[in-house]
C-alpha cells in the first residue's frame, strides 16, 4: 500500500509536545467508509495548508473520547483532485472524460481539478482526517474550485478567516457611510475584516484598525483610514479603551468588529459605540490555551449574549454578537473563493513554512502575533506563487 506523510496527534497538549510527523500513513482511497456514502467525495493531493489558532485550541482542549484516537490537525487546504467518488456515478470522472454516469447525475469535481477546502472540526475530529497531510479524502461539499489566477498558497489561507470575517461584517450590520472599528486588524481574520468593511462602508465611511507598530502600514494598505497602535496604550493611565473614548466619544462608531475578543473593549464600548451599534466578536480571548480559562471565556460569552443590553439592569448597554464558523456552508466557501478570485480581497501572508517545520510554525502562531496567514507548503514541488 502506498504511504504518505502527515502530522498527527493522539493526546492533548501543545503542538510542540504532541505533534509527530509520520511518513507511513497509507494514502486514503475512495470510496469513503460505508457510513459516509450519501454524497460526493474527493481525494486531494494537498499543495498548501494554513494554520489556525482554533487548531491549537482543539489540540489543547478536546478530550480523547470526543475525537478519533489519532488525528491530523487543521482545516484549511488547497490542492489537486486525484480521485472522485459519487453515490450515483459508477466510474470516477477525469478531466478528459465526461463525468456523467447516468444521464442525470454529474460530479462537481473531476480528476485534475484545483480546489480549496475547509474541513470543519465536526468532520476532522471524529474521522481524524485534517488538512496537514499529503493526501486527504473529504466530502466534496467542503471544497470549491480554486480561482484560476489565485496561487495555491493564497487559496489555502482564505477560507476559515475569510468566512469568519464575512460573518462578522454581516453580524455587525454595517452599511455604506458607517464608521467601523476593527480590533486585531493585522491578524488572519483582521486583515480580511478590514478589506471587507472598507468595501461595505465605501468612500464615505470611516474604517479604523487596531494593531501594533510594525503592522500599521499593512493595515493602512488594506483600506483603513486610521490605525491605532495598541502598544502606545498599554498602561492603566492611558489604556486603549480610555484612548478610544477620548478620541471617538463625540463621533462614535456604528459597529465594532473584534477579531481577537477583548472583553475590556466591549465593556467600555458605550463610550465609543453608538447605542444601536453592534459589537461583533470572534469570541473572548482566554489568557492562555488551558481548559479552565477556555471555560471561563465561554461562560463570559454567554453572559455577553444573554445579559440585558440595558445599562439600568446592569448590562454593558451594547449588543454583543459572537460569530461561529463551526459549520460553514458550501455557499459560504464559494463566496470567499469568488471574492478572492475577483480581487475584492487578498490573503496577507505572514510566512510560508516547509512541511517538516510545522511545530515551529505553530510556535509562531501560538504567540498571537501573526501578520496575516501562516502557511505550510505540503507539496514541496509547488511554488509560492504557483496557480
Ligand atoms: N469564532 C470563530 O468561528 C473563529 C474562527 C476562526 C478563528 N477564531 C478565533 O479568532 C482569533 C483570531 O484568529 P486569527 O486567525 O485572526 O489570529 P492571528 O492570525 O493569530 O492574529 C492575531 C492578531 O492579534 C493581534 N493582537 C495581538 N495582541 C493584540 C492586542 N493586545 N490588541 C490588538 N491586537 C492584538 C496580532 O497583531 P500584532 O502582531 O500587531 O500584535 C495579530 O495580528 C483566535 O482566537 C481564533 O481562535 C474564531
CSV table of C-alpha atoms and ligand atoms in Angstrom, one decimal:
chain,number,residue,atom,x,y,z
A,1,UNK,CA,0.0,0.0,0.0
A,2,UNK,CA,1.4,3.4,-1.0
A,3,UNK,CA,2.5,5.5,2.0
A,4,UNK,CA,2.4,9.3,2.6
A,5,UNK,CA,3.4,11.9,5.2
A,6,UNK,CA,1.1,13.5,7.7
A,7,UNK,CA,1.3,15.3,11.1
A,8,UNK,CA,-0.7,13.6,13.8
A,9,UNK,CA,-1.5,13.8,17.5
A,10,UNK,CA,-3.1,11.3,19.8
A,11,UNK,CA,-3.0,13.1,23.1
A,12,UNK,CA,-3.9,16.5,24.4
A,13,UNK,CA,-1.3,19.3,24.7
A,14,UNK,CA,0.5,22.0,22.9
A,15,UNK,CA,1.5,21.3,19.2
A,16,UNK,CA,5.2,21.3,20.1
A,17,UNK,CA,4.7,18.5,22.6
A,18,UNK,CA,2.1,16.3,20.9
A,19,UNK,CA,2.6,16.5,17.2
A,20,UNK,CA,4.6,13.9,15.3
A,21,UNK,CA,5.4,13.5,11.6
A,22,UNK,CA,4.7,10.1,10.2
A,23,UNK,CA,5.8,9.0,6.7
A,24,UNK,CA,3.9,5.7,6.8
A,25,UNK,CA,0.3,6.8,6.6
A,26,UNK,CA,-1.5,4.8,3.8
A,27,UNK,CA,-2.7,7.1,1.1
A,28,UNK,CA,-6.5,7.3,1.6
A,29,UNK,CA,-8.6,5.7,-1.1
A,30,UNK,CA,-12.2,6.1,-2.4
A,31,UNK,CA,-15.0,5.1,-1.9
A,32,UNK,CA,-15.3,6.5,1.6
A,33,UNK,CA,-16.5,4.4,4.5
A,34,UNK,CA,-19.9,2.8,4.1
A,35,UNK,CA,-21.5,5.2,6.6
A,36,UNK,CA,-20.4,8.2,4.6
A,37,UNK,CA,-21.6,7.2,1.1
A,38,UNK,CA,-24.6,9.6,0.8
A,39,UNK,CA,-22.6,12.4,-1.0
A,40,UNK,CA,-19.7,13.0,-3.4
A,41,UNK,CA,-16.2,12.6,-2.1
A,42,UNK,CA,-12.8,13.7,-3.5
A,43,UNK,CA,-9.3,12.6,-2.8
A,44,UNK,CA,-6.9,15.6,-2.8
A,45,UNK,CA,-3.2,15.8,-3.2
A,46,UNK,CA,-2.5,18.8,-0.8
A,47,UNK,CA,-0.4,21.7,-2.1
A,48,UNK,CA,-0.6,24.1,0.9
A,49,UNK,CA,-2.3,24.1,4.2
A,50,UNK,CA,-2.9,27.1,6.5
A,51,UNK,CA,-2.6,27.1,10.3
A,52,UNK,CA,-5.4,28.3,12.5
A,53,UNK,CA,-5.5,29.3,16.2
A,54,UNK,CA,-8.6,27.1,16.5
A,55,UNK,CA,-6.5,24.0,15.8
A,56,UNK,CA,-4.3,24.9,18.8
A,57,UNK,CA,-7.4,25.1,20.9
A,58,UNK,CA,-8.6,21.7,19.6
A,59,UNK,CA,-5.2,20.0,20.3
A,60,UNK,CA,-5.1,21.6,23.8
A,61,UNK,CA,-8.7,21.1,24.9
A,62,UNK,CA,-10.6,18.3,23.1
A,63,UNK,CA,-10.7,15.2,25.2
A,64,UNK,CA,-9.8,11.8,23.6
A,65,UNK,CA,-13.3,10.4,23.8
A,66,UNK,CA,-14.6,13.3,21.6
A,67,UNK,CA,-12.2,12.5,18.7
A,68,UNK,CA,-10.6,9.8,16.7
A,69,UNK,CA,-7.7,8.1,18.5
A,70,UNK,CA,-5.1,9.6,16.1
A,71,UNK,CA,-5.9,12.9,14.5
A,72,UNK,CA,-4.4,15.0,11.7
A,73,UNK,CA,-4.9,18.7,12.7
A,74,UNK,CA,-6.1,21.7,10.7
A,75,UNK,CA,-8.9,22.8,8.5
A,76,UNK,CA,-7.7,24.9,5.5
A,77,UNK,CA,-6.0,23.4,2.4
A,78,UNK,CA,-5.5,23.8,-1.3
A,79,UNK,CA,-4.6,21.0,-3.8
A,80,UNK,CA,-5.4,18.9,-6.8
A,81,UNK,CA,-8.1,16.3,-7.1
A,82,UNK,CA,-6.7,12.8,-7.6
A,83,UNK,CA,-10.0,10.8,-7.5
A,84,UNK,CA,-13.7,11.4,-7.3
A,85,UNK,CA,-16.5,9.2,-6.0
A,86,UNK,CA,-20.2,9.9,-6.2
A,87,UNK,CA,-23.0,7.6,-4.9
A,88,UNK,CA,-24.9,7.7,-8.2
A,89,UNK,CA,-21.9,7.7,-10.5
A,90,UNK,CA,-20.4,4.4,-11.4
A,91,UNK,CA,-17.0,5.4,-12.6
A,92,UNK,CA,-14.8,8.3,-11.4
A,93,UNK,CA,-14.6,11.3,-13.6
A,94,UNK,CA,-11.5,12.7,-15.2
A,95,UNK,CA,-10.6,16.0,-16.9
A,96,UNK,CA,-10.6,14.2,-20.2
A,97,UNK,CA,-13.8,12.1,-19.9
A,98,UNK,CA,-17.2,13.5,-19.1
A,99,UNK,CA,-18.3,13.0,-15.6
A,100,UNK,CA,-21.6,11.6,-16.4
A,101,UNK,CA,-22.7,8.2,-15.3
A,102,UNK,CA,-26.3,8.1,-15.7
A,103,UNK,CA,-27.9,10.9,-17.7
A,104,UNK,CA,-29.0,13.0,-14.7
A,105,UNK,CA,-26.0,12.9,-12.3
A,106,UNK,CA,-22.7,14.8,-12.7
A,107,UNK,CA,-19.9,15.1,-10.2
A,108,UNK,CA,-19.0,18.6,-9.1
A,109,UNK,CA,-15.3,17.7,-9.4
A,110,UNK,CA,-13.1,15.8,-11.8
A,111,UNK,CA,-9.6,14.4,-11.6
A,112,UNK,CA,-7.1,17.2,-12.0
A,113,UNK,CA,-9.3,20.0,-10.7
A,114,UNK,CA,-7.6,22.5,-8.4
A,115,UNK,CA,-9.5,23.1,-5.3
A,116,UNK,CA,-9.7,24.9,-1.9
A,117,UNK,CA,-11.2,23.2,1.1
A,118,UNK,CA,-12.1,24.0,4.7
A,119,UNK,CA,-12.7,20.8,6.8
A,120,UNK,CA,-14.9,21.6,9.8
A,121,UNK,CA,-13.9,20.2,13.3
A,122,UNK,CA,-17.2,18.1,13.2
A,123,UNK,CA,-15.6,16.0,10.4
A,124,UNK,CA,-11.9,16.3,11.2
A,125,UNK,CA,-12.0,15.3,14.9
A,126,UNK,CA,-14.2,12.1,14.7
A,127,UNK,CA,-12.6,10.9,11.5
A,128,UNK,CA,-9.1,12.1,12.4
A,129,UNK,CA,-8.7,13.5,8.9
A,130,UNK,CA,-7.5,17.1,8.9
A,131,UNK,CA,-5.5,19.2,6.5
A,132,UNK,CA,-1.9,18.7,7.5
A,133,UNK,CA,-1.3,15.6,5.3
A,134,UNK,CA,0.0,15.0,1.8
A,135,UNK,CA,-3.3,13.3,0.8
A,136,UNK,CA,-6.8,14.0,2.2
A,137,UNK,CA,-10.1,12.3,1.3
A,138,UNK,CA,-13.1,14.6,2.1
A,139,UNK,CA,-16.7,15.2,1.3
A,140,UNK,CA,-16.8,17.4,-1.9
A,141,UNK,CA,-19.2,19.8,-0.1
A,142,UNK,CA,-16.2,21.0,1.9
A,143,UNK,CA,-14.4,22.1,-1.3
A,144,UNK,CA,-14.8,24.7,-4.0
A,145,UNK,CA,-12.9,25.3,-7.2
A,146,UNK,CA,-9.7,27.4,-6.9
A,147,UNK,CA,-10.0,30.6,-8.9
A,148,UNK,CA,-7.6,30.1,-11.8
A,149,UNK,CA,-5.4,33.2,-11.1
A,150,UNK,CA,-5.1,32.5,-7.4
A,151,UNK,CA,-2.0,30.8,-6.1
A,152,UNK,CA,-2.3,27.5,-4.2
A,153,UNK,CA,-0.7,29.3,-1.2
A,154,UNK,CA,-3.2,32.2,-1.0
A,155,UNK,CA,-6.0,29.8,-1.7
A,156,UNK,CA,-5.1,27.7,1.3
A,157,UNK,CA,-5.2,30.8,3.5
A,158,UNK,CA,-8.5,32.3,2.6
A,159,UNK,CA,-11.5,30.2,3.8
A,160,UNK,CA,-11.7,30.0,7.5
A,161,UNK,CA,-10.5,33.5,8.1
A,162,UNK,CA,-12.4,34.9,5.2
A,163,UNK,CA,-15.7,33.3,6.2
A,164,UNK,CA,-15.3,34.4,9.8
A,165,UNK,CA,-14.6,37.9,8.8
A,166,UNK,CA,-17.5,38.0,6.4
A,167,UNK,CA,-19.9,36.7,9.1
A,168,UNK,CA,-18.6,39.3,11.5
A,169,UNK,CA,-19.3,42.0,8.9
A,170,UNK,CA,-22.8,40.7,8.5
A,171,UNK,CA,-23.5,40.4,12.2
A,172,UNK,CA,-22.1,44.0,12.7
A,173,UNK,CA,-24.8,45.2,10.3
A,174,UNK,CA,-22.6,47.8,8.7
A,175,UNK,CA,-23.8,49.8,5.7
A,176,UNK,CA,-22.4,52.4,3.4
A,177,UNK,CA,-21.1,55.5,5.1
A,178,UNK,CA,-20.7,53.8,8.5
A,179,UNK,CA,-17.8,54.3,10.9
A,180,UNK,CA,-16.3,50.9,11.9
A,181,UNK,CA,-13.6,49.9,14.3
A,182,UNK,CA,-11.6,46.6,13.6
A,183,UNK,CA,-9.6,45.2,16.5
A,184,UNK,CA,-6.6,42.9,15.8
A,185,UNK,CA,-6.7,44.3,12.2
A,186,UNK,CA,-3.4,42.7,11.2
A,187,UNK,CA,-4.3,39.0,12.0
A,188,UNK,CA,-5.7,36.3,9.7
A,189,UNK,CA,-9.3,37.4,10.3
A,190,UNK,CA,-8.5,41.1,10.9
A,191,UNK,CA,-6.8,41.6,7.5
A,192,UNK,CA,-9.9,40.1,5.8
A,193,UNK,CA,-12.3,42.1,8.0
A,194,UNK,CA,-10.6,45.5,7.2
A,195,UNK,CA,-10.9,44.8,3.5
A,196,UNK,CA,-14.5,43.7,3.7
A,197,UNK,CA,-15.6,46.5,6.0
A,198,UNK,CA,-13.9,49.1,3.6
A,199,UNK,CA,-15.9,47.7,0.7
A,200,UNK,CA,-19.2,47.9,2.6
A,201,UNK,CA,-18.8,51.4,4.0
A,202,UNK,CA,-17.4,52.8,0.8
A,203,UNK,CA,-15.5,56.1,0.4
A,204,UNK,CA,-18.0,57.9,2.7
A,205,UNK,CA,-17.4,55.5,5.5
A,206,UNK,CA,-14.5,55.5,8.0
A,207,UNK,CA,-12.6,52.4,9.0
A,208,UNK,CA,-10.2,52.4,12.0
A,209,UNK,CA,-7.9,49.4,12.6
A,210,UNK,CA,-6.1,48.5,15.8
A,211,UNK,CA,-2.7,46.7,15.6
A,212,UNK,CA,0.9,47.0,16.8
A,213,UNK,CA,3.5,49.4,15.4
A,214,UNK,CA,5.1,47.1,12.9
A,215,UNK,CA,1.7,46.4,11.2
A,216,UNK,CA,0.5,50.0,10.8
A,217,UNK,CA,1.4,50.3,7.1
A,218,UNK,CA,-0.1,46.9,6.3
A,219,UNK,CA,-3.5,47.8,7.9
A,220,UNK,CA,-3.5,51.1,6.0
A,221,UNK,CA,-2.8,49.3,2.8
A,222,UNK,CA,-5.8,47.1,3.4
A,223,UNK,CA,-8.1,50.2,3.4
A,224,UNK,CA,-8.1,51.6,7.0
A,225,UNK,CA,-8.4,55.4,7.2
A,226,UNK,CA,-6.8,55.5,10.6
A,227,UNK,CA,-4.7,53.0,12.5
A,228,UNK,CA,-4.3,52.9,16.3
A,229,UNK,CA,-1.2,51.4,17.7
A,230,UNK,CA,-2.3,49.5,20.8
A,231,UNK,CA,1.3,49.3,22.1
A,232,UNK,CA,1.1,53.0,22.8
A,233,UNK,CA,-1.9,52.5,25.1
A,234,UNK,CA,-0.9,49.7,27.5
A,235,UNK,CA,-0.6,51.4,30.9
A,236,UNK,CA,-3.6,52.0,33.1
A,237,UNK,CA,-3.5,55.8,32.8
A,238,UNK,CA,-3.6,55.6,29.1
A,239,UNK,CA,-5.4,52.3,28.3
A,240,UNK,CA,-6.8,51.6,24.9
A,241,UNK,CA,-10.4,51.9,25.9
A,242,UNK,CA,-9.6,55.3,27.5
A,243,UNK,CA,-7.9,56.4,24.3
A,244,UNK,CA,-10.9,55.3,22.2
A,245,UNK,CA,-13.3,57.1,24.5
A,246,UNK,CA,-11.3,60.3,24.3
A,247,UNK,CA,-10.9,60.1,20.5
A,248,UNK,CA,-14.3,58.9,19.4
A,249,UNK,CA,-16.8,59.9,22.2
A,250,UNK,CA,-18.1,62.8,20.1
A,251,UNK,CA,-18.2,60.8,16.9
A,252,UNK,CA,-18.7,57.2,17.9
A,253,UNK,CA,-18.5,54.1,15.7
A,254,UNK,CA,-21.6,52.4,14.2
A,255,UNK,CA,-20.1,49.0,14.7
A,256,UNK,CA,-17.1,47.3,16.2
A,257,UNK,CA,-15.6,44.1,14.7
A,258,UNK,CA,-13.3,42.4,17.3
A,259,UNK,CA,-11.3,39.7,15.6
A,260,UNK,CA,-9.5,38.7,18.8
A,261,UNK,CA,-12.1,39.0,21.6
A,262,UNK,CA,-11.0,41.7,24.0
A,263,UNK,CA,-13.7,41.9,26.7
A,264,UNK,CA,-12.4,45.3,28.0
A,265,UNK,CA,-13.1,46.8,24.6
A,266,UNK,CA,-16.7,45.6,24.8
A,267,UNK,CA,-17.3,46.6,28.4
A,268,UNK,CA,-16.1,50.1,27.7
A,269,UNK,CA,-17.8,50.3,24.3
A,270,UNK,CA,-20.7,52.7,25.3
A,271,UNK,CA,-18.1,55.4,25.3
A,272,UNK,CA,-17.3,54.9,21.6
A,273,UNK,CA,-20.1,52.8,20.0
A,274,UNK,CA,-23.5,54.3,19.2
A,275,UNK,CA,-26.4,53.0,21.3
A,276,UNK,CA,-27.8,51.0,18.4
A,277,UNK,CA,-24.4,49.7,17.4
A,278,UNK,CA,-23.3,46.0,17.5
A,279,UNK,CA,-20.1,44.6,18.9
A,280,UNK,CA,-19.3,41.6,16.7
A,281,UNK,CA,-16.7,39.3,18.2
A,282,UNK,CA,-15.0,36.0,17.3
A,283,UNK,CA,-15.4,35.1,21.0
A,284,UNK,CA,-13.5,36.1,24.1
A,285,UNK,CA,-9.7,35.7,24.1
A,286,UNK,CA,-8.7,33.5,27.1
A,287,UNK,CA,-5.3,34.4,28.7
A,288,UNK,CA,-3.9,31.0,27.5
A,289,UNK,CA,-4.9,27.7,25.9
A,290,UNK,CA,-5.9,26.0,29.2
A,291,UNK,CA,-9.2,24.3,29.9
A,292,UNK,CA,-10.3,26.4,32.9
A,293,UNK,CA,-9.6,29.7,31.1
A,294,UNK,CA,-11.4,28.4,28.0
A,295,UNK,CA,-14.5,27.5,30.0
A,296,UNK,CA,-14.4,30.9,31.7
A,297,UNK,CA,-14.3,32.6,28.3
A,298,UNK,CA,-17.3,30.5,27.1
A,299,UNK,CA,-19.3,31.5,30.2
A,300,UNK,CA,-18.5,35.2,29.7
A,301,UNK,CA,-19.5,34.9,26.1
A,302,UNK,CA,-22.9,33.5,27.1
A,303,UNK,CA,-23.3,36.3,29.7
A,304,UNK,CA,-22.4,38.9,27.0
A,305,UNK,CA,-25.1,37.4,24.7
A,306,UNK,CA,-27.8,36.9,27.3
A,307,UNK,CA,-27.3,39.7,29.9
A,308,UNK,CA,-29.6,42.7,29.4
A,309,UNK,CA,-28.3,45.2,27.0
A,310,UNK,CA,-30.0,47.8,29.2
A,311,UNK,CA,-27.4,49.6,31.4
A,312,UNK,CA,-30.2,50.2,34.0
A,313,UNK,CA,-30.3,46.4,34.5
A,314,UNK,CA,-26.5,46.1,34.8
A,315,UNK,CA,-25.7,45.2,31.3
A,316,UNK,CA,-23.0,46.8,29.2
A,317,UNK,CA,-25.5,48.6,27.1
A,318,UNK,CA,-24.5,47.5,23.7
A,319,UNK,CA,-25.4,44.4,21.7
A,320,UNK,CA,-22.7,41.7,21.6
A,321,UNK,CA,-22.7,39.1,18.9
A,322,UNK,CA,-20.4,36.1,18.9
A,323,UNK,CA,-19.6,34.7,15.5
A,324,UNK,CA,-19.1,30.9,14.9
A,325,UNK,CA,-17.7,29.4,11.8
A,326,UNK,CA,-18.0,25.8,13.0
A,327,UNK,CA,-20.3,24.6,10.2
A,328,UNK,CA,-20.0,26.9,7.2
A,329,UNK,CA,-22.0,26.0,4.1
A,330,UNK,CA,-20.8,25.4,0.6
A,331,UNK,CA,-22.3,28.8,-0.3
A,332,UNK,CA,-20.1,30.4,2.5
A,333,UNK,CA,-17.0,28.8,0.9
A,334,UNK,CA,-18.0,29.8,-2.6
A,335,UNK,CA,-18.5,33.4,-1.6
A,336,UNK,CA,-15.0,33.8,-0.3
A,337,UNK,CA,-13.4,32.0,-3.2
A,338,UNK,CA,-15.3,34.3,-5.5
A,339,UNK,CA,-14.1,37.4,-3.6
A,340,UNK,CA,-10.5,36.2,-3.8
A,341,UNK,CA,-10.7,35.3,-7.4
A,342,UNK,CA,-12.4,38.7,-8.2
A,343,UNK,CA,-9.8,40.6,-6.4
A,344,UNK,CA,-12.1,42.0,-3.7
A,345,UNK,CA,-9.9,40.5,-1.0
A,346,UNK,CA,-6.3,39.4,-0.9
A,347,UNK,CA,-4.6,37.0,1.5
A,348,UNK,CA,-1.9,38.6,3.6
A,349,UNK,CA,0.9,36.1,4.1
A,350,UNK,CA,2.8,36.1,7.4
A,351,UNK,CA,5.1,33.4,6.3
A,352,UNK,CA,5.4,30.1,4.4
A,353,UNK,CA,6.9,27.1,6.2
A,354,UNK,CA,8.2,23.8,5.0
A,355,UNK,CA,6.1,20.7,5.9
A,356,UNK,CA,8.9,19.5,8.2
A,357,UNK,CA,8.8,22.7,10.3
A,358,UNK,CA,5.1,22.7,11.3
A,359,UNK,CA,6.0,22.7,15.0
A,360,UNK,CA,8.0,25.9,14.6
A,361,UNK,CA,5.1,27.4,12.6
A,362,UNK,CA,2.7,26.6,15.4
A,363,UNK,CA,5.0,28.2,17.9
A,364,UNK,CA,4.8,31.4,15.9
A,365,UNK,CA,1.0,31.2,15.5
A,366,UNK,CA,0.5,30.5,19.2
A,367,UNK,CA,2.2,33.8,20.1
A,368,UNK,CA,-0.9,35.5,18.6
A,369,UNK,CA,1.3,38.0,16.6
A,370,UNK,CA,1.0,36.6,13.1
A,371,UNK,CA,0.5,39.3,10.4
A,372,UNK,CA,-2.0,37.6,8.1
A,373,UNK,CA,-1.7,33.8,7.5
A,374,UNK,CA,0.9,31.3,8.4
A,375,UNK,CA,1.1,28.8,5.5
A,376,UNK,CA,2.6,25.4,5.2
A,377,UNK,CA,3.9,24.1,1.9
A,378,UNK,CA,2.8,20.4,2.0
A,379,UNK,CA,3.9,19.6,-1.6
A,380,UNK,CA,7.5,20.8,-1.9
A,381,UNK,CA,7.2,20.8,-5.7
A,382,UNK,CA,4.5,23.6,-5.6
A,383,UNK,CA,6.0,27.1,-5.7
A,384,UNK,CA,4.9,30.1,-3.6
A,385,UNK,CA,3.0,31.8,-6.4
A,386,UNK,CA,2.1,28.7,-8.5
A,387,UNK,CA,-1.5,28.7,-9.6
B,1,LIG,N1,-15.4,32.2,16.2
B,1,LIG,C1,-14.9,31.5,15.1
B,1,LIG,O1,-15.6,30.8,14.4
B,1,LIG,C2,-13.4,31.7,14.9
B,1,LIG,C3,-12.9,31.3,13.7
B,1,LIG,C4,-11.5,31.4,13.5
B,1,LIG,C5,-10.8,32.0,14.5
B,1,LIG,N2,-11.3,32.3,15.7
B,1,LIG,C6,-10.5,33.0,16.8
B,1,LIG,O2,-10.2,34.3,16.4
B,1,LIG,C7,-9.0,34.7,17.0
B,1,LIG,C8,-8.1,35.4,15.9
B,1,LIG,O3,-7.8,34.5,14.9
B,1,LIG,P1,-6.8,34.9,13.8
B,1,LIG,O4,-6.6,33.7,12.9
B,1,LIG,O5,-7.1,36.2,13.2
B,1,LIG,O6,-5.4,35.0,14.7
B,1,LIG,P2,-4.0,35.5,14.2
B,1,LIG,O7,-3.8,35.4,12.8
B,1,LIG,O8,-3.0,34.8,15.1
B,1,LIG,O9,-3.9,37.1,14.6
B,1,LIG,C9,-3.9,37.6,15.8
B,1,LIG,C10,-3.7,39.1,15.8
B,1,LIG,O10,-3.9,39.6,17.0
B,1,LIG,C11,-3.2,40.8,17.1
B,1,LIG,N3,-3.0,41.2,18.5
B,1,LIG,C12,-2.3,40.5,19.5
B,1,LIG,N4,-2.4,41.2,20.7
B,1,LIG,C13,-3.2,42.3,20.4
B,1,LIG,C14,-3.7,43.3,21.2
B,1,LIG,N5,-3.4,43.4,22.5
B,1,LIG,N6,-4.5,44.2,20.7
B,1,LIG,C15,-4.9,44.2,19.3
B,1,LIG,N7,-4.4,43.2,18.5
B,1,LIG,C16,-3.6,42.3,19.1
B,1,LIG,C17,-1.9,40.5,16.5
B,1,LIG,O11,-1.4,41.7,15.9
B,1,LIG,P3,0.1,42.3,16.4
B,1,LIG,O12,1.1,41.3,15.9
B,1,LIG,O13,0.1,43.6,15.6
B,1,LIG,O14,0.1,42.4,17.9
B,1,LIG,C18,-2.3,39.5,15.4
B,1,LIG,O15,-2.3,40.1,14.1
B,1,LIG,C19,-8.4,33.4,17.6
B,1,LIG,O16,-8.5,33.4,19.0
B,1,LIG,C20,-9.2,32.3,16.9
B,1,LIG,O17,-9.3,31.2,17.8
B,1,LIG,C21,-12.6,32.2,15.9
